[in-house]
């Protein structure tokens, strides 16, 4: 236990303000569950100062780390998740040697009940991935910080890469005997209950779902993207609603309502601050700055649900100084307050481009 008297910690990661929102809700869920351990969030320069301040109110330690990105567009495209190369940043958790043992949690996890018993497990303990159960899912895992392990992982990433382009493929390659060596390193599924499992195996969910300890909102559809979605009477909707309860009661109040979710709500209600925060120049600049970056992998532009806006803007960004008549018309419409805010100018379309910029 607590070797060398060092503390133990829960660790998460946020490289953008959107994922930081997930981290905030996660931190509050851990406090609510009465954990005895420290809460640590690793952040990168993509997180704004305002958000950093808010994180330091919820976490014991906010630790800045460098972005590590696989840049592996080809493998990430196989999962249709071009944004996940950046998850290699997660590897930095092994450098937190001020702690004797840690549990890593993705920022899209929600803790339903006290799980401090996880710290009795050894590295590397994790739950099966529902897509390929001989691999573990890297959204929840017990590990022992060690510079040596960190170096080995970085070397593996450089030499052979990750078979999925993200951290999960790499970690499963490094800890390759997880599936067979020691059953005590298999965490029960209730410690990493993928929200979508509620419909892939509903009878099991009905039988065991009451014991869920940690929910993981795996996939591209995160709770912070959908204020309205979530039918509290459906199994998955119940967890979504639980996430939103914490957001509304603990996070929203703390940020004084200035958060982008407020901006999104205003936006979708048509209450857009056309000449202030939401003015055309502000939004446009951030989008084009991103598209003009030559190192942006092509896959990040092509894949995803935002192709209409993205492809339109990509054309424009080739000659940023000279907007086409179509874009001038769009700008004029925007400035008249007649933007297509539920369609091509939807908050989600624009936010996704901003997030790509923030991730760089
Ligand atoms: O732009 C990003 C993307 C991810 N993250 C962090 O990395 C985690 C993993 O990303 P996420 O979107 O949660 O991935 P999943 O949908 O959960 O997909 C799976 O695949 C990922 C890549 O291998 C693994 O990291 C996950 O644990 C695994 O569940 C997040 O929770 C965050 O903590 C960021 O901070 N910024
Ligand atoms: Mn996740």
mmCIF file of C-alpha atoms and ligand atoms in Angstrom:
data_model
loop_
_atom_site.group_PDB
_atom_site.id
_atom_site.type_symbol
_atom_site.label_atom_id
_atom_site.label_comp_id
_atom_site.label_asym_id
_atom_site.label_seq_id
_atom_site.Cartn_x
_atom_site.Cartn_y
_atom_site.Cartn_z
ATOM 1 C CA UNK A 1 0.000 0.000 0.000
ATOM 2 C CA UNK A 2 1.069 3.604 -0.670
ATOM 3 C CA UNK A 3 4.708 2.678 -1.237
ATOM 4 C CA UNK A 4 7.188 5.280 0.036
ATOM 5 C CA UNK A 5 4.250 7.129 1.574
ATOM 6 C CA UNK A 6 3.386 8.679 -1.763
ATOM 7 C CA UNK A 7 -0.273 9.523 -2.393
ATOM 8 C CA UNK A 8 -2.444 7.812 -4.995
ATOM 9 C CA UNK A 9 -4.454 9.652 -7.621
ATOM 10 C CA UNK A 10 -7.189 9.575 -10.216
ATOM 11 C CA UNK A 11 -5.823 10.991 -13.461
ATOM 12 C CA UNK A 12 -7.589 12.324 -16.532
ATOM 13 C CA UNK A 13 -6.657 14.305 -19.651
ATOM 14 C CA UNK A 14 -8.112 17.280 -21.532
ATOM 15 C CA UNK A 15 -6.562 18.895 -24.600
ATOM 16 C CA UNK A 16 -9.561 21.110 -25.420
ATOM 17 C CA UNK A 17 -12.159 23.070 -23.477
ATOM 18 C CA UNK A 18 -14.832 20.622 -24.594
ATOM 19 C CA UNK A 19 -13.033 17.606 -23.110
ATOM 20 C CA UNK A 20 -12.219 19.765 -20.072
ATOM 21 C CA UNK A 21 -15.951 20.056 -19.491
ATOM 22 C CA UNK A 22 -16.090 16.281 -19.362
ATOM 23 C CA UNK A 23 -13.164 16.341 -16.919
ATOM 24 C CA UNK A 24 -15.010 18.812 -14.664
ATOM 25 C CA UNK A 25 -18.115 16.662 -14.501
ATOM 26 C CA UNK A 26 -15.905 13.609 -13.862
ATOM 27 C CA UNK A 27 -14.114 15.377 -10.986
ATOM 28 C CA UNK A 28 -17.407 16.342 -9.359
ATOM 29 C CA UNK A 29 -18.662 12.778 -9.734
ATOM 30 C CA UNK A 30 -15.538 11.486 -7.947
ATOM 31 C CA UNK A 31 -15.947 14.000 -5.104
ATOM 32 C CA UNK A 32 -19.606 13.135 -4.825
ATOM 33 C CA UNK A 33 -18.618 9.467 -4.490
ATOM 34 C CA UNK A 34 -16.384 10.422 -1.560
ATOM 35 C CA UNK A 35 -13.016 9.318 -2.910
ATOM 36 C CA UNK A 36 -10.040 9.458 -0.550
ATOM 37 C CA UNK A 37 -7.550 9.990 -3.360
ATOM 38 C CA UNK A 38 -6.227 13.004 -5.206
ATOM 39 C CA UNK A 39 -7.707 14.269 -8.455
ATOM 40 C CA UNK A 40 -5.288 15.169 -11.243
ATOM 41 C CA UNK A 41 -5.957 16.548 -14.709
ATOM 42 C CA UNK A 42 -3.287 16.753 -17.404
ATOM 43 C CA UNK A 43 -3.857 19.597 -19.855
ATOM 44 C CA UNK A 44 -2.171 20.916 -22.986
ATOM 45 C CA UNK A 45 -1.857 24.493 -24.329
ATOM 46 C CA UNK A 46 -5.177 24.060 -26.199
ATOM 47 C CA UNK A 47 -7.092 24.563 -22.948
ATOM 48 C CA UNK A 48 -7.994 28.227 -22.360
ATOM 49 C CA UNK A 49 -6.931 30.142 -19.235
ATOM 50 C CA UNK A 50 -10.531 30.506 -18.109
ATOM 51 C CA UNK A 51 -11.002 26.771 -18.279
ATOM 52 C CA UNK A 52 -7.686 26.176 -16.523
ATOM 53 C CA UNK A 53 -8.870 28.293 -13.604
ATOM 54 C CA UNK A 54 -12.089 26.354 -13.437
ATOM 55 C CA UNK A 55 -10.215 23.040 -13.514
ATOM 56 C CA UNK A 56 -8.012 24.134 -10.627
ATOM 57 C CA UNK A 57 -11.165 24.609 -8.556
ATOM 58 C CA UNK A 58 -12.244 21.015 -9.118
ATOM 59 C CA UNK A 59 -8.921 19.112 -9.252
ATOM 60 C CA UNK A 60 -6.114 18.963 -6.691
ATOM 61 C CA UNK A 61 -3.496 19.226 -9.430
ATOM 62 C CA UNK A 62 -3.635 20.672 -12.934
ATOM 63 C CA UNK A 63 -0.517 19.487 -14.749
ATOM 64 C CA UNK A 64 0.612 20.871 -18.114
ATOM 65 C CA UNK A 65 1.974 18.361 -20.587
ATOM 66 C CA UNK A 66 3.019 18.482 -24.243
ATOM 67 C CA UNK A 67 0.734 17.280 -26.980
ATOM 68 C CA UNK A 68 1.710 13.902 -28.393
ATOM 69 C CA UNK A 69 -0.078 13.036 -31.597
ATOM 70 C CA UNK A 70 0.292 9.912 -33.668
ATOM 71 C CA UNK A 71 -0.403 11.901 -36.845
ATOM 72 C CA UNK A 72 -1.601 8.552 -38.100
ATOM 73 C CA UNK A 73 -4.524 9.616 -40.274
ATOM 74 C CA UNK A 74 -4.706 6.290 -42.063
ATOM 75 C CA UNK A 75 -5.328 4.126 -39.005
ATOM 76 C CA UNK A 76 -7.570 6.693 -37.346
ATOM 77 C CA UNK A 77 -9.698 6.856 -40.492
ATOM 78 C CA UNK A 78 -10.454 3.149 -40.037
ATOM 79 C CA UNK A 79 -12.281 4.121 -36.834
ATOM 80 C CA UNK A 80 -13.698 7.306 -38.436
ATOM 81 C CA UNK A 81 -12.148 9.218 -35.523
ATOM 82 C CA UNK A 82 -9.473 11.516 -37.015
ATOM 83 C CA UNK A 83 -9.333 13.481 -33.758
ATOM 84 C CA UNK A 84 -7.946 10.616 -31.643
ATOM 85 C CA UNK A 85 -4.241 10.791 -32.628
ATOM 86 C CA UNK A 86 -3.910 13.268 -29.798
ATOM 87 C CA UNK A 87 -4.851 10.563 -27.258
ATOM 88 C CA UNK A 88 -1.183 9.491 -27.242
ATOM 89 C CA UNK A 89 -0.844 12.497 -24.906
ATOM 90 C CA UNK A 90 -2.391 10.146 -22.344
ATOM 91 C CA UNK A 91 0.969 8.342 -22.087
ATOM 92 C CA UNK A 92 2.273 11.249 -20.000
ATOM 93 C CA UNK A 93 0.345 9.787 -17.061
ATOM 94 C CA UNK A 94 3.262 7.372 -16.514
ATOM 95 C CA UNK A 95 5.504 10.360 -15.723
ATOM 96 C CA UNK A 96 3.456 11.243 -12.609
ATOM 97 C CA UNK A 97 5.936 9.535 -10.304
ATOM 98 C CA UNK A 98 4.925 11.752 -7.370
ATOM 99 C CA UNK A 99 2.112 9.175 -6.968
ATOM 100 C CA UNK A 100 2.612 5.550 -6.022
ATOM 101 C CA UNK A 101 -0.341 4.246 -7.998
ATOM 102 C CA UNK A 102 -3.013 5.802 -10.188
ATOM 103 C CA UNK A 103 -6.237 5.079 -11.985
ATOM 104 C CA UNK A 104 -6.592 6.761 -15.353
ATOM 105 C CA UNK A 105 -10.110 7.754 -16.419
ATOM 106 C CA UNK A 106 -11.042 9.210 -19.808
ATOM 107 C CA UNK A 107 -12.642 12.637 -19.566
ATOM 108 C CA UNK A 108 -15.837 11.100 -20.975
ATOM 109 C CA UNK A 109 -16.302 8.885 -17.905
ATOM 110 C CA UNK A 110 -18.758 9.413 -15.079
ATOM 111 C CA UNK A 111 -18.302 7.794 -11.663
ATOM 112 C CA UNK A 112 -21.600 6.603 -10.177
ATOM 113 C CA UNK A 113 -20.342 5.291 -6.830
ATOM 114 C CA UNK A 114 -17.128 5.045 -4.780
ATOM 115 C CA UNK A 115 -14.524 2.937 -6.612
ATOM 116 C CA UNK A 116 -11.460 3.419 -4.361
ATOM 117 C CA UNK A 117 -11.009 -0.365 -4.230
ATOM 118 C CA UNK A 118 -9.530 -0.084 -7.749
ATOM 119 C CA UNK A 119 -6.282 1.105 -6.147
ATOM 120 C CA UNK A 120 -5.795 -2.376 -4.707
ATOM 121 C CA UNK A 121 -5.305 -3.724 -8.248
ATOM 122 C CA UNK A 122 -1.979 -3.924 -10.045
ATOM 123 C CA UNK A 123 -0.759 -2.502 -13.359
ATOM 124 C CA UNK A 124 -2.156 -3.000 -15.877
ATOM 125 C CA UNK A 125 -5.743 -3.619 -14.853
ATOM 126 C CA UNK A 126 -8.521 -2.691 -17.236
ATOM 127 C CA UNK A 127 -11.887 -3.886 -18.552
ATOM 128 C CA UNK A 128 -12.484 -5.561 -21.926
ATOM 129 C CA UNK A 129 -13.270 -3.438 -24.962
ATOM 130 C CA UNK A 130 -16.765 -4.224 -26.221
ATOM 131 C CA UNK A 131 -15.607 -4.060 -29.844
ATOM 132 C CA UNK A 132 -12.793 -6.633 -29.354
ATOM 133 C CA UNK A 133 -12.895 -8.187 -25.876
ATOM 134 C CA UNK A 134 -9.369 -9.682 -26.079
ATOM 135 C CA UNK A 135 -8.200 -6.058 -25.987
ATOM 136 C CA UNK A 136 -8.729 -3.871 -22.974
ATOM 137 C CA UNK A 137 -10.449 -0.537 -23.259
ATOM 138 C CA UNK A 138 -8.074 2.275 -22.324
ATOM 139 C CA UNK A 139 -10.747 4.584 -20.909
ATOM 140 C CA UNK A 140 -10.266 3.167 -17.366
ATOM 141 C CA UNK A 141 -7.009 1.550 -16.211
ATOM 142 C CA UNK A 142 -4.907 1.044 -13.096
ATOM 143 C CA UNK A 143 -1.209 1.849 -13.556
ATOM 144 C CA UNK A 144 2.011 2.515 -11.689
ATOM 145 C CA UNK A 145 3.812 5.700 -12.756
ATOM 146 C CA UNK A 146 7.332 4.991 -13.978
ATOM 147 C CA UNK A 147 9.688 6.930 -16.228
ATOM 148 C CA UNK A 148 10.938 3.650 -17.560
ATOM 149 C CA UNK A 149 7.497 2.512 -18.694
ATOM 150 C CA UNK A 150 6.891 5.960 -20.172
ATOM 151 C CA UNK A 151 10.097 5.731 -22.208
ATOM 152 C CA UNK A 152 9.243 2.224 -23.397
ATOM 153 C CA UNK A 153 5.795 3.359 -24.554
ATOM 154 C CA UNK A 154 7.132 6.385 -26.398
ATOM 155 C CA UNK A 155 9.749 4.231 -28.062
ATOM 156 C CA UNK A 156 7.108 1.715 -29.113
ATOM 157 C CA UNK A 157 4.986 4.546 -30.540
ATOM 158 C CA UNK A 158 7.965 5.809 -32.540
ATOM 159 C CA UNK A 159 9.086 2.401 -33.767
ATOM 160 C CA UNK A 160 5.918 0.472 -34.537
ATOM 161 C CA UNK A 161 3.133 2.987 -33.997
ATOM 162 C CA UNK A 162 -0.325 2.134 -32.734
ATOM 163 C CA UNK A 163 -2.582 -0.227 -34.632
ATOM 164 C CA UNK A 164 -5.552 2.094 -34.111
ATOM 165 C CA UNK A 165 -3.635 5.358 -34.265
ATOM 166 C CA UNK A 166 -4.611 6.149 -30.645
ATOM 167 C CA UNK A 167 -3.394 5.141 -27.196
ATOM 168 C CA UNK A 168 -5.569 2.035 -26.909
ATOM 169 C CA UNK A 169 -3.839 0.171 -29.741
ATOM 170 C CA UNK A 170 -0.424 1.090 -28.392
ATOM 171 C CA UNK A 171 -1.202 0.113 -24.793
ATOM 172 C CA UNK A 172 -2.650 -3.222 -25.892
ATOM 173 C CA UNK A 173 0.544 -3.913 -27.827
ATOM 174 C CA UNK A 174 2.733 -3.032 -24.836
ATOM 175 C CA UNK A 175 0.630 -4.865 -22.235
ATOM 176 C CA UNK A 176 -0.021 -7.696 -24.661
ATOM 177 C CA UNK A 177 -0.457 -10.458 -22.053
ATOM 178 C CA UNK A 178 -3.362 -8.664 -20.377
ATOM 179 C CA UNK A 179 -5.932 -11.074 -21.830
ATOM 180 C CA UNK A 180 -4.249 -14.238 -20.587
ATOM 181 C CA UNK A 181 -1.781 -13.639 -17.778
ATOM 182 C CA UNK A 182 -3.739 -12.782 -14.665
ATOM 183 C CA UNK A 183 -7.505 -12.681 -14.304
ATOM 184 C CA UNK A 184 -7.279 -10.210 -11.401
ATOM 185 C CA UNK A 185 -6.159 -7.630 -13.962
ATOM 186 C CA UNK A 186 -9.473 -7.949 -15.760
ATOM 187 C CA UNK A 187 -11.680 -5.299 -14.267
ATOM 188 C CA UNK A 188 -15.353 -6.183 -14.168
ATOM 189 C CA UNK A 189 -17.313 -4.458 -16.922
ATOM 190 C CA UNK A 190 -19.184 -2.340 -14.333
ATOM 191 C CA UNK A 191 -15.962 -0.299 -13.948
ATOM 192 C CA UNK A 192 -16.048 0.726 -17.604
ATOM 193 C CA UNK A 193 -19.613 0.344 -18.774
ATOM 194 C CA UNK A 194 -19.754 1.619 -22.316
ATOM 195 C CA UNK A 195 -23.003 3.530 -22.577
ATOM 196 C CA UNK A 196 -23.811 1.872 -25.924
ATOM 197 C CA UNK A 197 -23.669 -1.600 -24.286
ATOM 198 C CA UNK A 198 -27.143 -0.857 -22.973
ATOM 199 C CA UNK A 199 -28.527 -1.566 -26.430
ATOM 200 C CA UNK A 200 -25.953 -4.065 -27.718
ATOM 201 C CA UNK A 201 -26.859 -6.485 -24.887
ATOM 202 C CA UNK A 202 -29.974 -5.134 -23.232
ATOM 203 C CA UNK A 203 -30.887 -8.251 -21.187
ATOM 204 C CA UNK A 204 -27.440 -8.199 -19.519
ATOM 205 C CA UNK A 205 -27.822 -4.528 -18.859
ATOM 206 C CA UNK A 206 -31.228 -5.134 -17.264
ATOM 207 C CA UNK A 207 -29.720 -7.890 -15.124
ATOM 208 C CA UNK A 208 -26.478 -6.155 -14.025
ATOM 209 C CA UNK A 209 -26.942 -2.476 -14.891
ATOM 210 C CA UNK A 210 -27.935 -1.481 -11.350
ATOM 211 C CA UNK A 211 -24.340 -2.250 -10.265
ATOM 212 C CA UNK A 212 -22.685 0.081 -12.770
ATOM 213 C CA UNK A 213 -19.855 1.980 -11.100
ATOM 214 C CA UNK A 214 -18.272 3.911 -13.956
ATOM 215 C CA UNK A 215 -20.043 4.874 -17.191
ATOM 216 C CA UNK A 216 -17.918 5.569 -20.256
ATOM 217 C CA UNK A 217 -19.458 7.629 -23.062
ATOM 218 C CA UNK A 218 -17.243 6.049 -25.692
ATOM 219 C CA UNK A 219 -17.654 7.098 -29.328
ATOM 220 C CA UNK A 220 -17.904 10.387 -31.156
ATOM 221 C CA UNK A 221 -21.141 11.466 -29.535
ATOM 222 C CA UNK A 222 -20.218 12.945 -26.144
ATOM 223 C CA UNK A 223 -22.743 14.101 -23.532
ATOM 224 C CA UNK A 224 -21.489 17.705 -23.658
ATOM 225 C CA UNK A 225 -22.449 17.888 -27.334
ATOM 226 C CA UNK A 226 -26.129 17.153 -26.736
ATOM 227 C CA UNK A 227 -27.896 19.196 -24.114
ATOM 228 C CA UNK A 228 -31.313 18.094 -25.343
ATOM 229 C CA UNK A 229 -30.716 14.470 -26.234
ATOM 230 C CA UNK A 230 -31.194 11.880 -23.559
ATOM 231 C CA UNK A 231 -34.513 10.336 -22.768
ATOM 232 C CA UNK A 232 -34.171 9.693 -19.032
ATOM 233 C CA UNK A 233 -36.500 6.693 -19.297
ATOM 234 C CA UNK A 234 -34.136 4.785 -21.637
ATOM 235 C CA UNK A 235 -31.089 3.020 -20.119
ATOM 236 C CA UNK A 236 -28.479 5.060 -21.988
ATOM 237 C CA UNK A 237 -30.545 8.209 -21.493
ATOM 238 C CA UNK A 238 -30.432 7.738 -17.740
ATOM 239 C CA UNK A 239 -26.629 8.029 -17.726
ATOM 240 C CA UNK A 240 -26.736 10.952 -20.084
ATOM 241 C CA UNK A 241 -29.182 12.645 -17.703
ATOM 242 C CA UNK A 242 -26.897 11.867 -14.745
ATOM 243 C CA UNK A 243 -24.025 13.615 -16.551
ATOM 244 C CA UNK A 244 -26.223 16.647 -17.217
ATOM 245 C CA UNK A 245 -27.412 16.783 -13.611
ATOM 246 C CA UNK A 246 -23.834 17.252 -12.439
ATOM 247 C CA UNK A 247 -23.102 19.704 -15.216
ATOM 248 C CA UNK A 248 -26.141 21.824 -14.311
ATOM 249 C CA UNK A 249 -25.683 21.712 -10.558
ATOM 250 C CA UNK A 250 -21.890 21.909 -10.194
ATOM 251 C CA UNK A 251 -20.192 23.075 -13.371
ATOM 252 C CA UNK A 252 -22.538 25.538 -15.010
ATOM 253 C CA UNK A 253 -22.940 27.662 -11.898
ATOM 254 C CA UNK A 254 -19.203 27.792 -11.309
ATOM 255 C CA UNK A 255 -18.475 29.205 -14.750
ATOM 256 C CA UNK A 256 -21.016 31.997 -14.451
ATOM 257 C CA UNK A 257 -22.851 30.888 -17.551
ATOM 258 C CA UNK A 258 -20.150 32.152 -19.892
ATOM 259 C CA UNK A 259 -19.412 28.756 -21.174
ATOM 260 C CA UNK A 260 -19.688 27.697 -24.783
ATOM 261 C CA UNK A 261 -22.660 25.508 -23.922
ATOM 262 C CA UNK A 262 -24.471 28.699 -23.030
ATOM 263 C CA UNK A 263 -23.296 30.145 -26.307
ATOM 264 C CA UNK A 264 -24.607 27.078 -28.062
ATOM 265 C CA UNK A 265 -27.986 27.319 -26.341
ATOM 266 C CA UNK A 266 -28.330 30.973 -27.282
ATOM 267 C CA UNK A 267 -27.217 30.154 -30.791
ATOM 268 C CA UNK A 268 -29.755 27.417 -31.303
ATOM 269 C CA UNK A 269 -32.505 29.550 -29.921
ATOM 270 C CA UNK A 270 -31.567 32.146 -32.497
ATOM 271 C CA UNK A 271 -30.292 34.546 -29.823
ATOM 272 C CA UNK A 272 -26.949 35.202 -31.463
ATOM 273 C CA UNK A 273 -24.686 38.069 -30.525
ATOM 274 C CA UNK A 274 -24.054 39.064 -34.151
ATOM 275 C CA UNK A 275 -21.978 42.118 -33.405
ATOM 276 C CA UNK A 276 -20.232 40.848 -30.257
ATOM 277 C CA UNK A 277 -18.835 37.472 -29.259
ATOM 278 C CA UNK A 278 -20.463 35.659 -32.175
ATOM 279 C CA UNK A 279 -19.596 38.244 -34.790
ATOM 280 C CA UNK A 280 -18.588 36.999 -38.200
ATOM 281 C CA UNK A 281 -14.954 38.076 -37.944
ATOM 282 C CA UNK A 282 -14.437 36.201 -34.682
ATOM 283 C CA UNK A 283 -15.796 32.919 -35.869
ATOM 284 C CA UNK A 284 -14.445 33.190 -39.402
ATOM 285 C CA UNK A 285 -10.913 33.974 -38.282
ATOM 286 C CA UNK A 286 -10.725 30.932 -36.064
ATOM 287 C CA UNK A 287 -12.024 28.630 -38.767
ATOM 288 C CA UNK A 288 -9.758 29.877 -41.552
ATOM 289 C CA UNK A 289 -6.678 30.025 -39.340
ATOM 290 C CA UNK A 290 -7.155 26.332 -38.871
ATOM 291 C CA UNK A 291 -7.826 25.438 -42.504
ATOM 292 C CA UNK A 292 -4.803 27.333 -43.731
ATOM 293 C CA UNK A 293 -2.447 25.203 -41.679
ATOM 294 C CA UNK A 294 -0.635 23.051 -44.235
ATOM 295 C CA UNK A 295 0.216 20.308 -41.736
ATOM 296 C CA UNK A 296 -3.466 19.573 -41.054
ATOM 297 C CA UNK A 297 -3.916 15.926 -42.106
ATOM 298 C CA UNK A 298 -6.267 15.560 -45.049
ATOM 299 C CA UNK A 299 -8.299 12.897 -43.265
ATOM 300 C CA UNK A 300 -9.192 15.314 -40.495
ATOM 301 C CA UNK A 301 -10.847 17.507 -43.102
ATOM 302 C CA UNK A 302 -12.605 14.747 -45.014
ATOM 303 C CA UNK A 303 -13.970 12.445 -42.362
ATOM 304 C CA UNK A 304 -16.822 13.360 -40.098
ATOM 305 C CA UNK A 305 -20.307 14.686 -40.167
ATOM 306 C CA UNK A 306 -19.365 18.261 -40.898
ATOM 307 C CA UNK A 307 -18.398 17.853 -44.510
ATOM 308 C CA UNK A 308 -20.733 20.470 -45.965
ATOM 309 C CA UNK A 309 -19.372 23.416 -44.067
ATOM 310 C CA UNK A 310 -15.864 22.038 -44.050
ATOM 311 C CA UNK A 311 -15.611 21.470 -47.771
ATOM 312 C CA UNK A 312 -17.119 24.883 -48.443
ATOM 313 C CA UNK A 313 -14.600 26.546 -46.223
ATOM 314 C CA UNK A 314 -11.700 24.457 -47.484
ATOM 315 C CA UNK A 315 -12.249 25.853 -50.978
ATOM 316 C CA UNK A 316 -12.280 29.352 -49.610
ATOM 317 C CA UNK A 317 -9.165 28.938 -47.557
ATOM 318 C CA UNK A 318 -7.069 28.424 -50.684
ATOM 319 C CA UNK A 319 -7.472 32.131 -51.336
ATOM 320 C CA UNK A 320 -8.206 33.599 -47.940
ATOM 321 C CA UNK A 321 -7.771 37.183 -49.042
ATOM 322 C CA UNK A 322 -10.419 36.849 -51.725
ATOM 323 C CA UNK A 323 -13.718 35.451 -50.471
ATOM 324 C CA UNK A 324 -15.961 34.062 -53.204
ATOM 325 C CA UNK A 325 -19.297 35.749 -53.978
ATOM 326 C CA UNK A 326 -20.954 32.842 -52.198
ATOM 327 C CA UNK A 327 -18.999 33.533 -49.014
ATOM 328 C CA UNK A 328 -19.600 37.255 -49.247
ATOM 329 C CA UNK A 329 -23.292 36.457 -49.440
ATOM 330 C CA UNK A 330 -22.974 34.216 -46.427
ATOM 331 C CA UNK A 331 -21.177 36.912 -44.522
ATOM 332 C CA UNK A 332 -23.795 39.485 -45.434
ATOM 333 C CA UNK A 333 -26.552 37.101 -44.321
ATOM 334 C CA UNK A 334 -24.714 36.465 -41.055
ATOM 335 C CA UNK A 335 -24.343 40.162 -40.376
ATOM 336 C CA UNK A 336 -28.045 40.691 -41.042
ATOM 337 C CA UNK A 337 -28.741 37.993 -38.495
ATOM 338 C CA UNK A 338 -29.928 35.578 -41.154
ATOM 339 C CA UNK A 339 -27.429 32.804 -40.738
ATOM 340 C CA UNK A 340 -28.377 29.186 -41.186
ATOM 341 C CA UNK A 341 -27.841 28.450 -37.519
ATOM 342 C CA UNK A 342 -29.475 25.042 -37.511
ATOM 343 C CA UNK A 343 -27.925 24.005 -40.826
ATOM 344 C CA UNK A 344 -24.572 24.770 -42.392
ATOM 345 C CA UNK A 345 -23.774 27.472 -39.817
ATOM 346 C CA UNK A 346 -24.831 25.241 -36.943
ATOM 347 C CA UNK A 347 -22.996 25.579 -33.674
ATOM 348 C CA UNK A 348 -21.773 22.019 -33.926
ATOM 349 C CA UNK A 349 -20.237 22.544 -37.377
ATOM 350 C CA UNK A 350 -18.378 25.599 -36.268
ATOM 351 C CA UNK A 351 -17.408 24.257 -32.856
ATOM 352 C CA UNK A 352 -15.884 21.178 -34.406
ATOM 353 C CA UNK A 353 -13.615 23.348 -36.553
ATOM 354 C CA UNK A 354 -12.640 25.425 -33.551
ATOM 355 C CA UNK A 355 -11.834 22.351 -31.567
ATOM 356 C CA UNK A 356 -9.538 21.121 -34.299
ATOM 357 C CA UNK A 357 -7.712 24.441 -34.057
ATOM 358 C CA UNK A 358 -7.477 24.194 -30.267
ATOM 359 C CA UNK A 359 -6.073 20.702 -30.473
ATOM 360 C CA UNK A 360 -3.072 21.792 -32.521
HETATM 361 O O1 LIG B 1 -9.332 15.862 -28.649
HETATM 362 C C1 LIG B 1 -9.203 15.118 -27.675
HETATM 363 C C2 LIG B 1 -9.467 13.739 -27.733
HETATM 364 C C3 LIG B 1 -9.316 12.984 -26.588
HETATM 365 N N1 LIG B 1 -8.905 13.547 -25.420
HETATM 366 C C4 LIG B 1 -8.684 12.734 -24.205
HETATM 367 O O2 LIG B 1 -8.480 11.377 -24.596
HETATM 368 C C5 LIG B 1 -9.546 10.583 -24.118
HETATM 369 C C6 LIG B 1 -9.899 9.519 -25.161
HETATM 370 O O3 LIG B 1 -10.677 10.060 -26.211
HETATM 371 P P1 LIG B 1 -12.230 9.661 -26.353
HETATM 372 O O4 LIG B 1 -12.875 10.610 -27.287
HETATM 373 O O5 LIG B 1 -12.806 9.519 -24.991
HETATM 374 O O6 LIG B 1 -12.085 8.232 -27.024
HETATM 375 P P2 LIG B 1 -13.182 7.050 -26.975
HETATM 376 O O7 LIG B 1 -14.384 7.449 -27.728
HETATM 377 O O8 LIG B 1 -13.366 6.647 -25.559
HETATM 378 O O9 LIG B 1 -12.392 5.901 -27.832
HETATM 379 C C7 LIG B 1 -11.514 4.854 -27.556
HETATM 380 O O10 LIG B 1 -10.304 5.016 -28.308
HETATM 381 C C8 LIG B 1 -9.382 5.970 -27.827
HETATM 382 C C9 LIG B 1 -8.157 5.993 -28.744
HETATM 383 O O11 LIG B 1 -7.430 4.805 -28.706
HETATM 384 C C10 LIG B 1 -8.979 5.668 -26.409
HETATM 385 O O12 LIG B 1 -8.216 6.762 -25.923
HETATM 386 C C11 LIG B 1 -10.219 5.540 -25.544
HETATM 387 O O13 LIG B 1 -9.872 5.224 -24.213
HETATM 388 C C12 LIG B 1 -11.126 4.454 -26.141
HETATM 389 O O14 LIG B 1 -12.257 4.289 -25.315
HETATM 390 C C13 LIG B 1 -10.663 11.572 -23.805
HETATM 391 O O15 LIG B 1 -11.636 11.058 -22.916
HETATM 392 C C14 LIG B 1 -9.891 12.736 -23.256
HETATM 393 O O16 LIG B 1 -9.473 12.468 -21.936
HETATM 394 C C15 LIG B 1 -8.654 14.909 -25.356
HETATM 395 O O17 LIG B 1 -8.309 15.451 -24.305
HETATM 396 N N2 LIG B 1 -8.801 15.658 -26.498
HETATM 397 MN MN1 LIG B 2 -13.456 7.788 -23.859
#
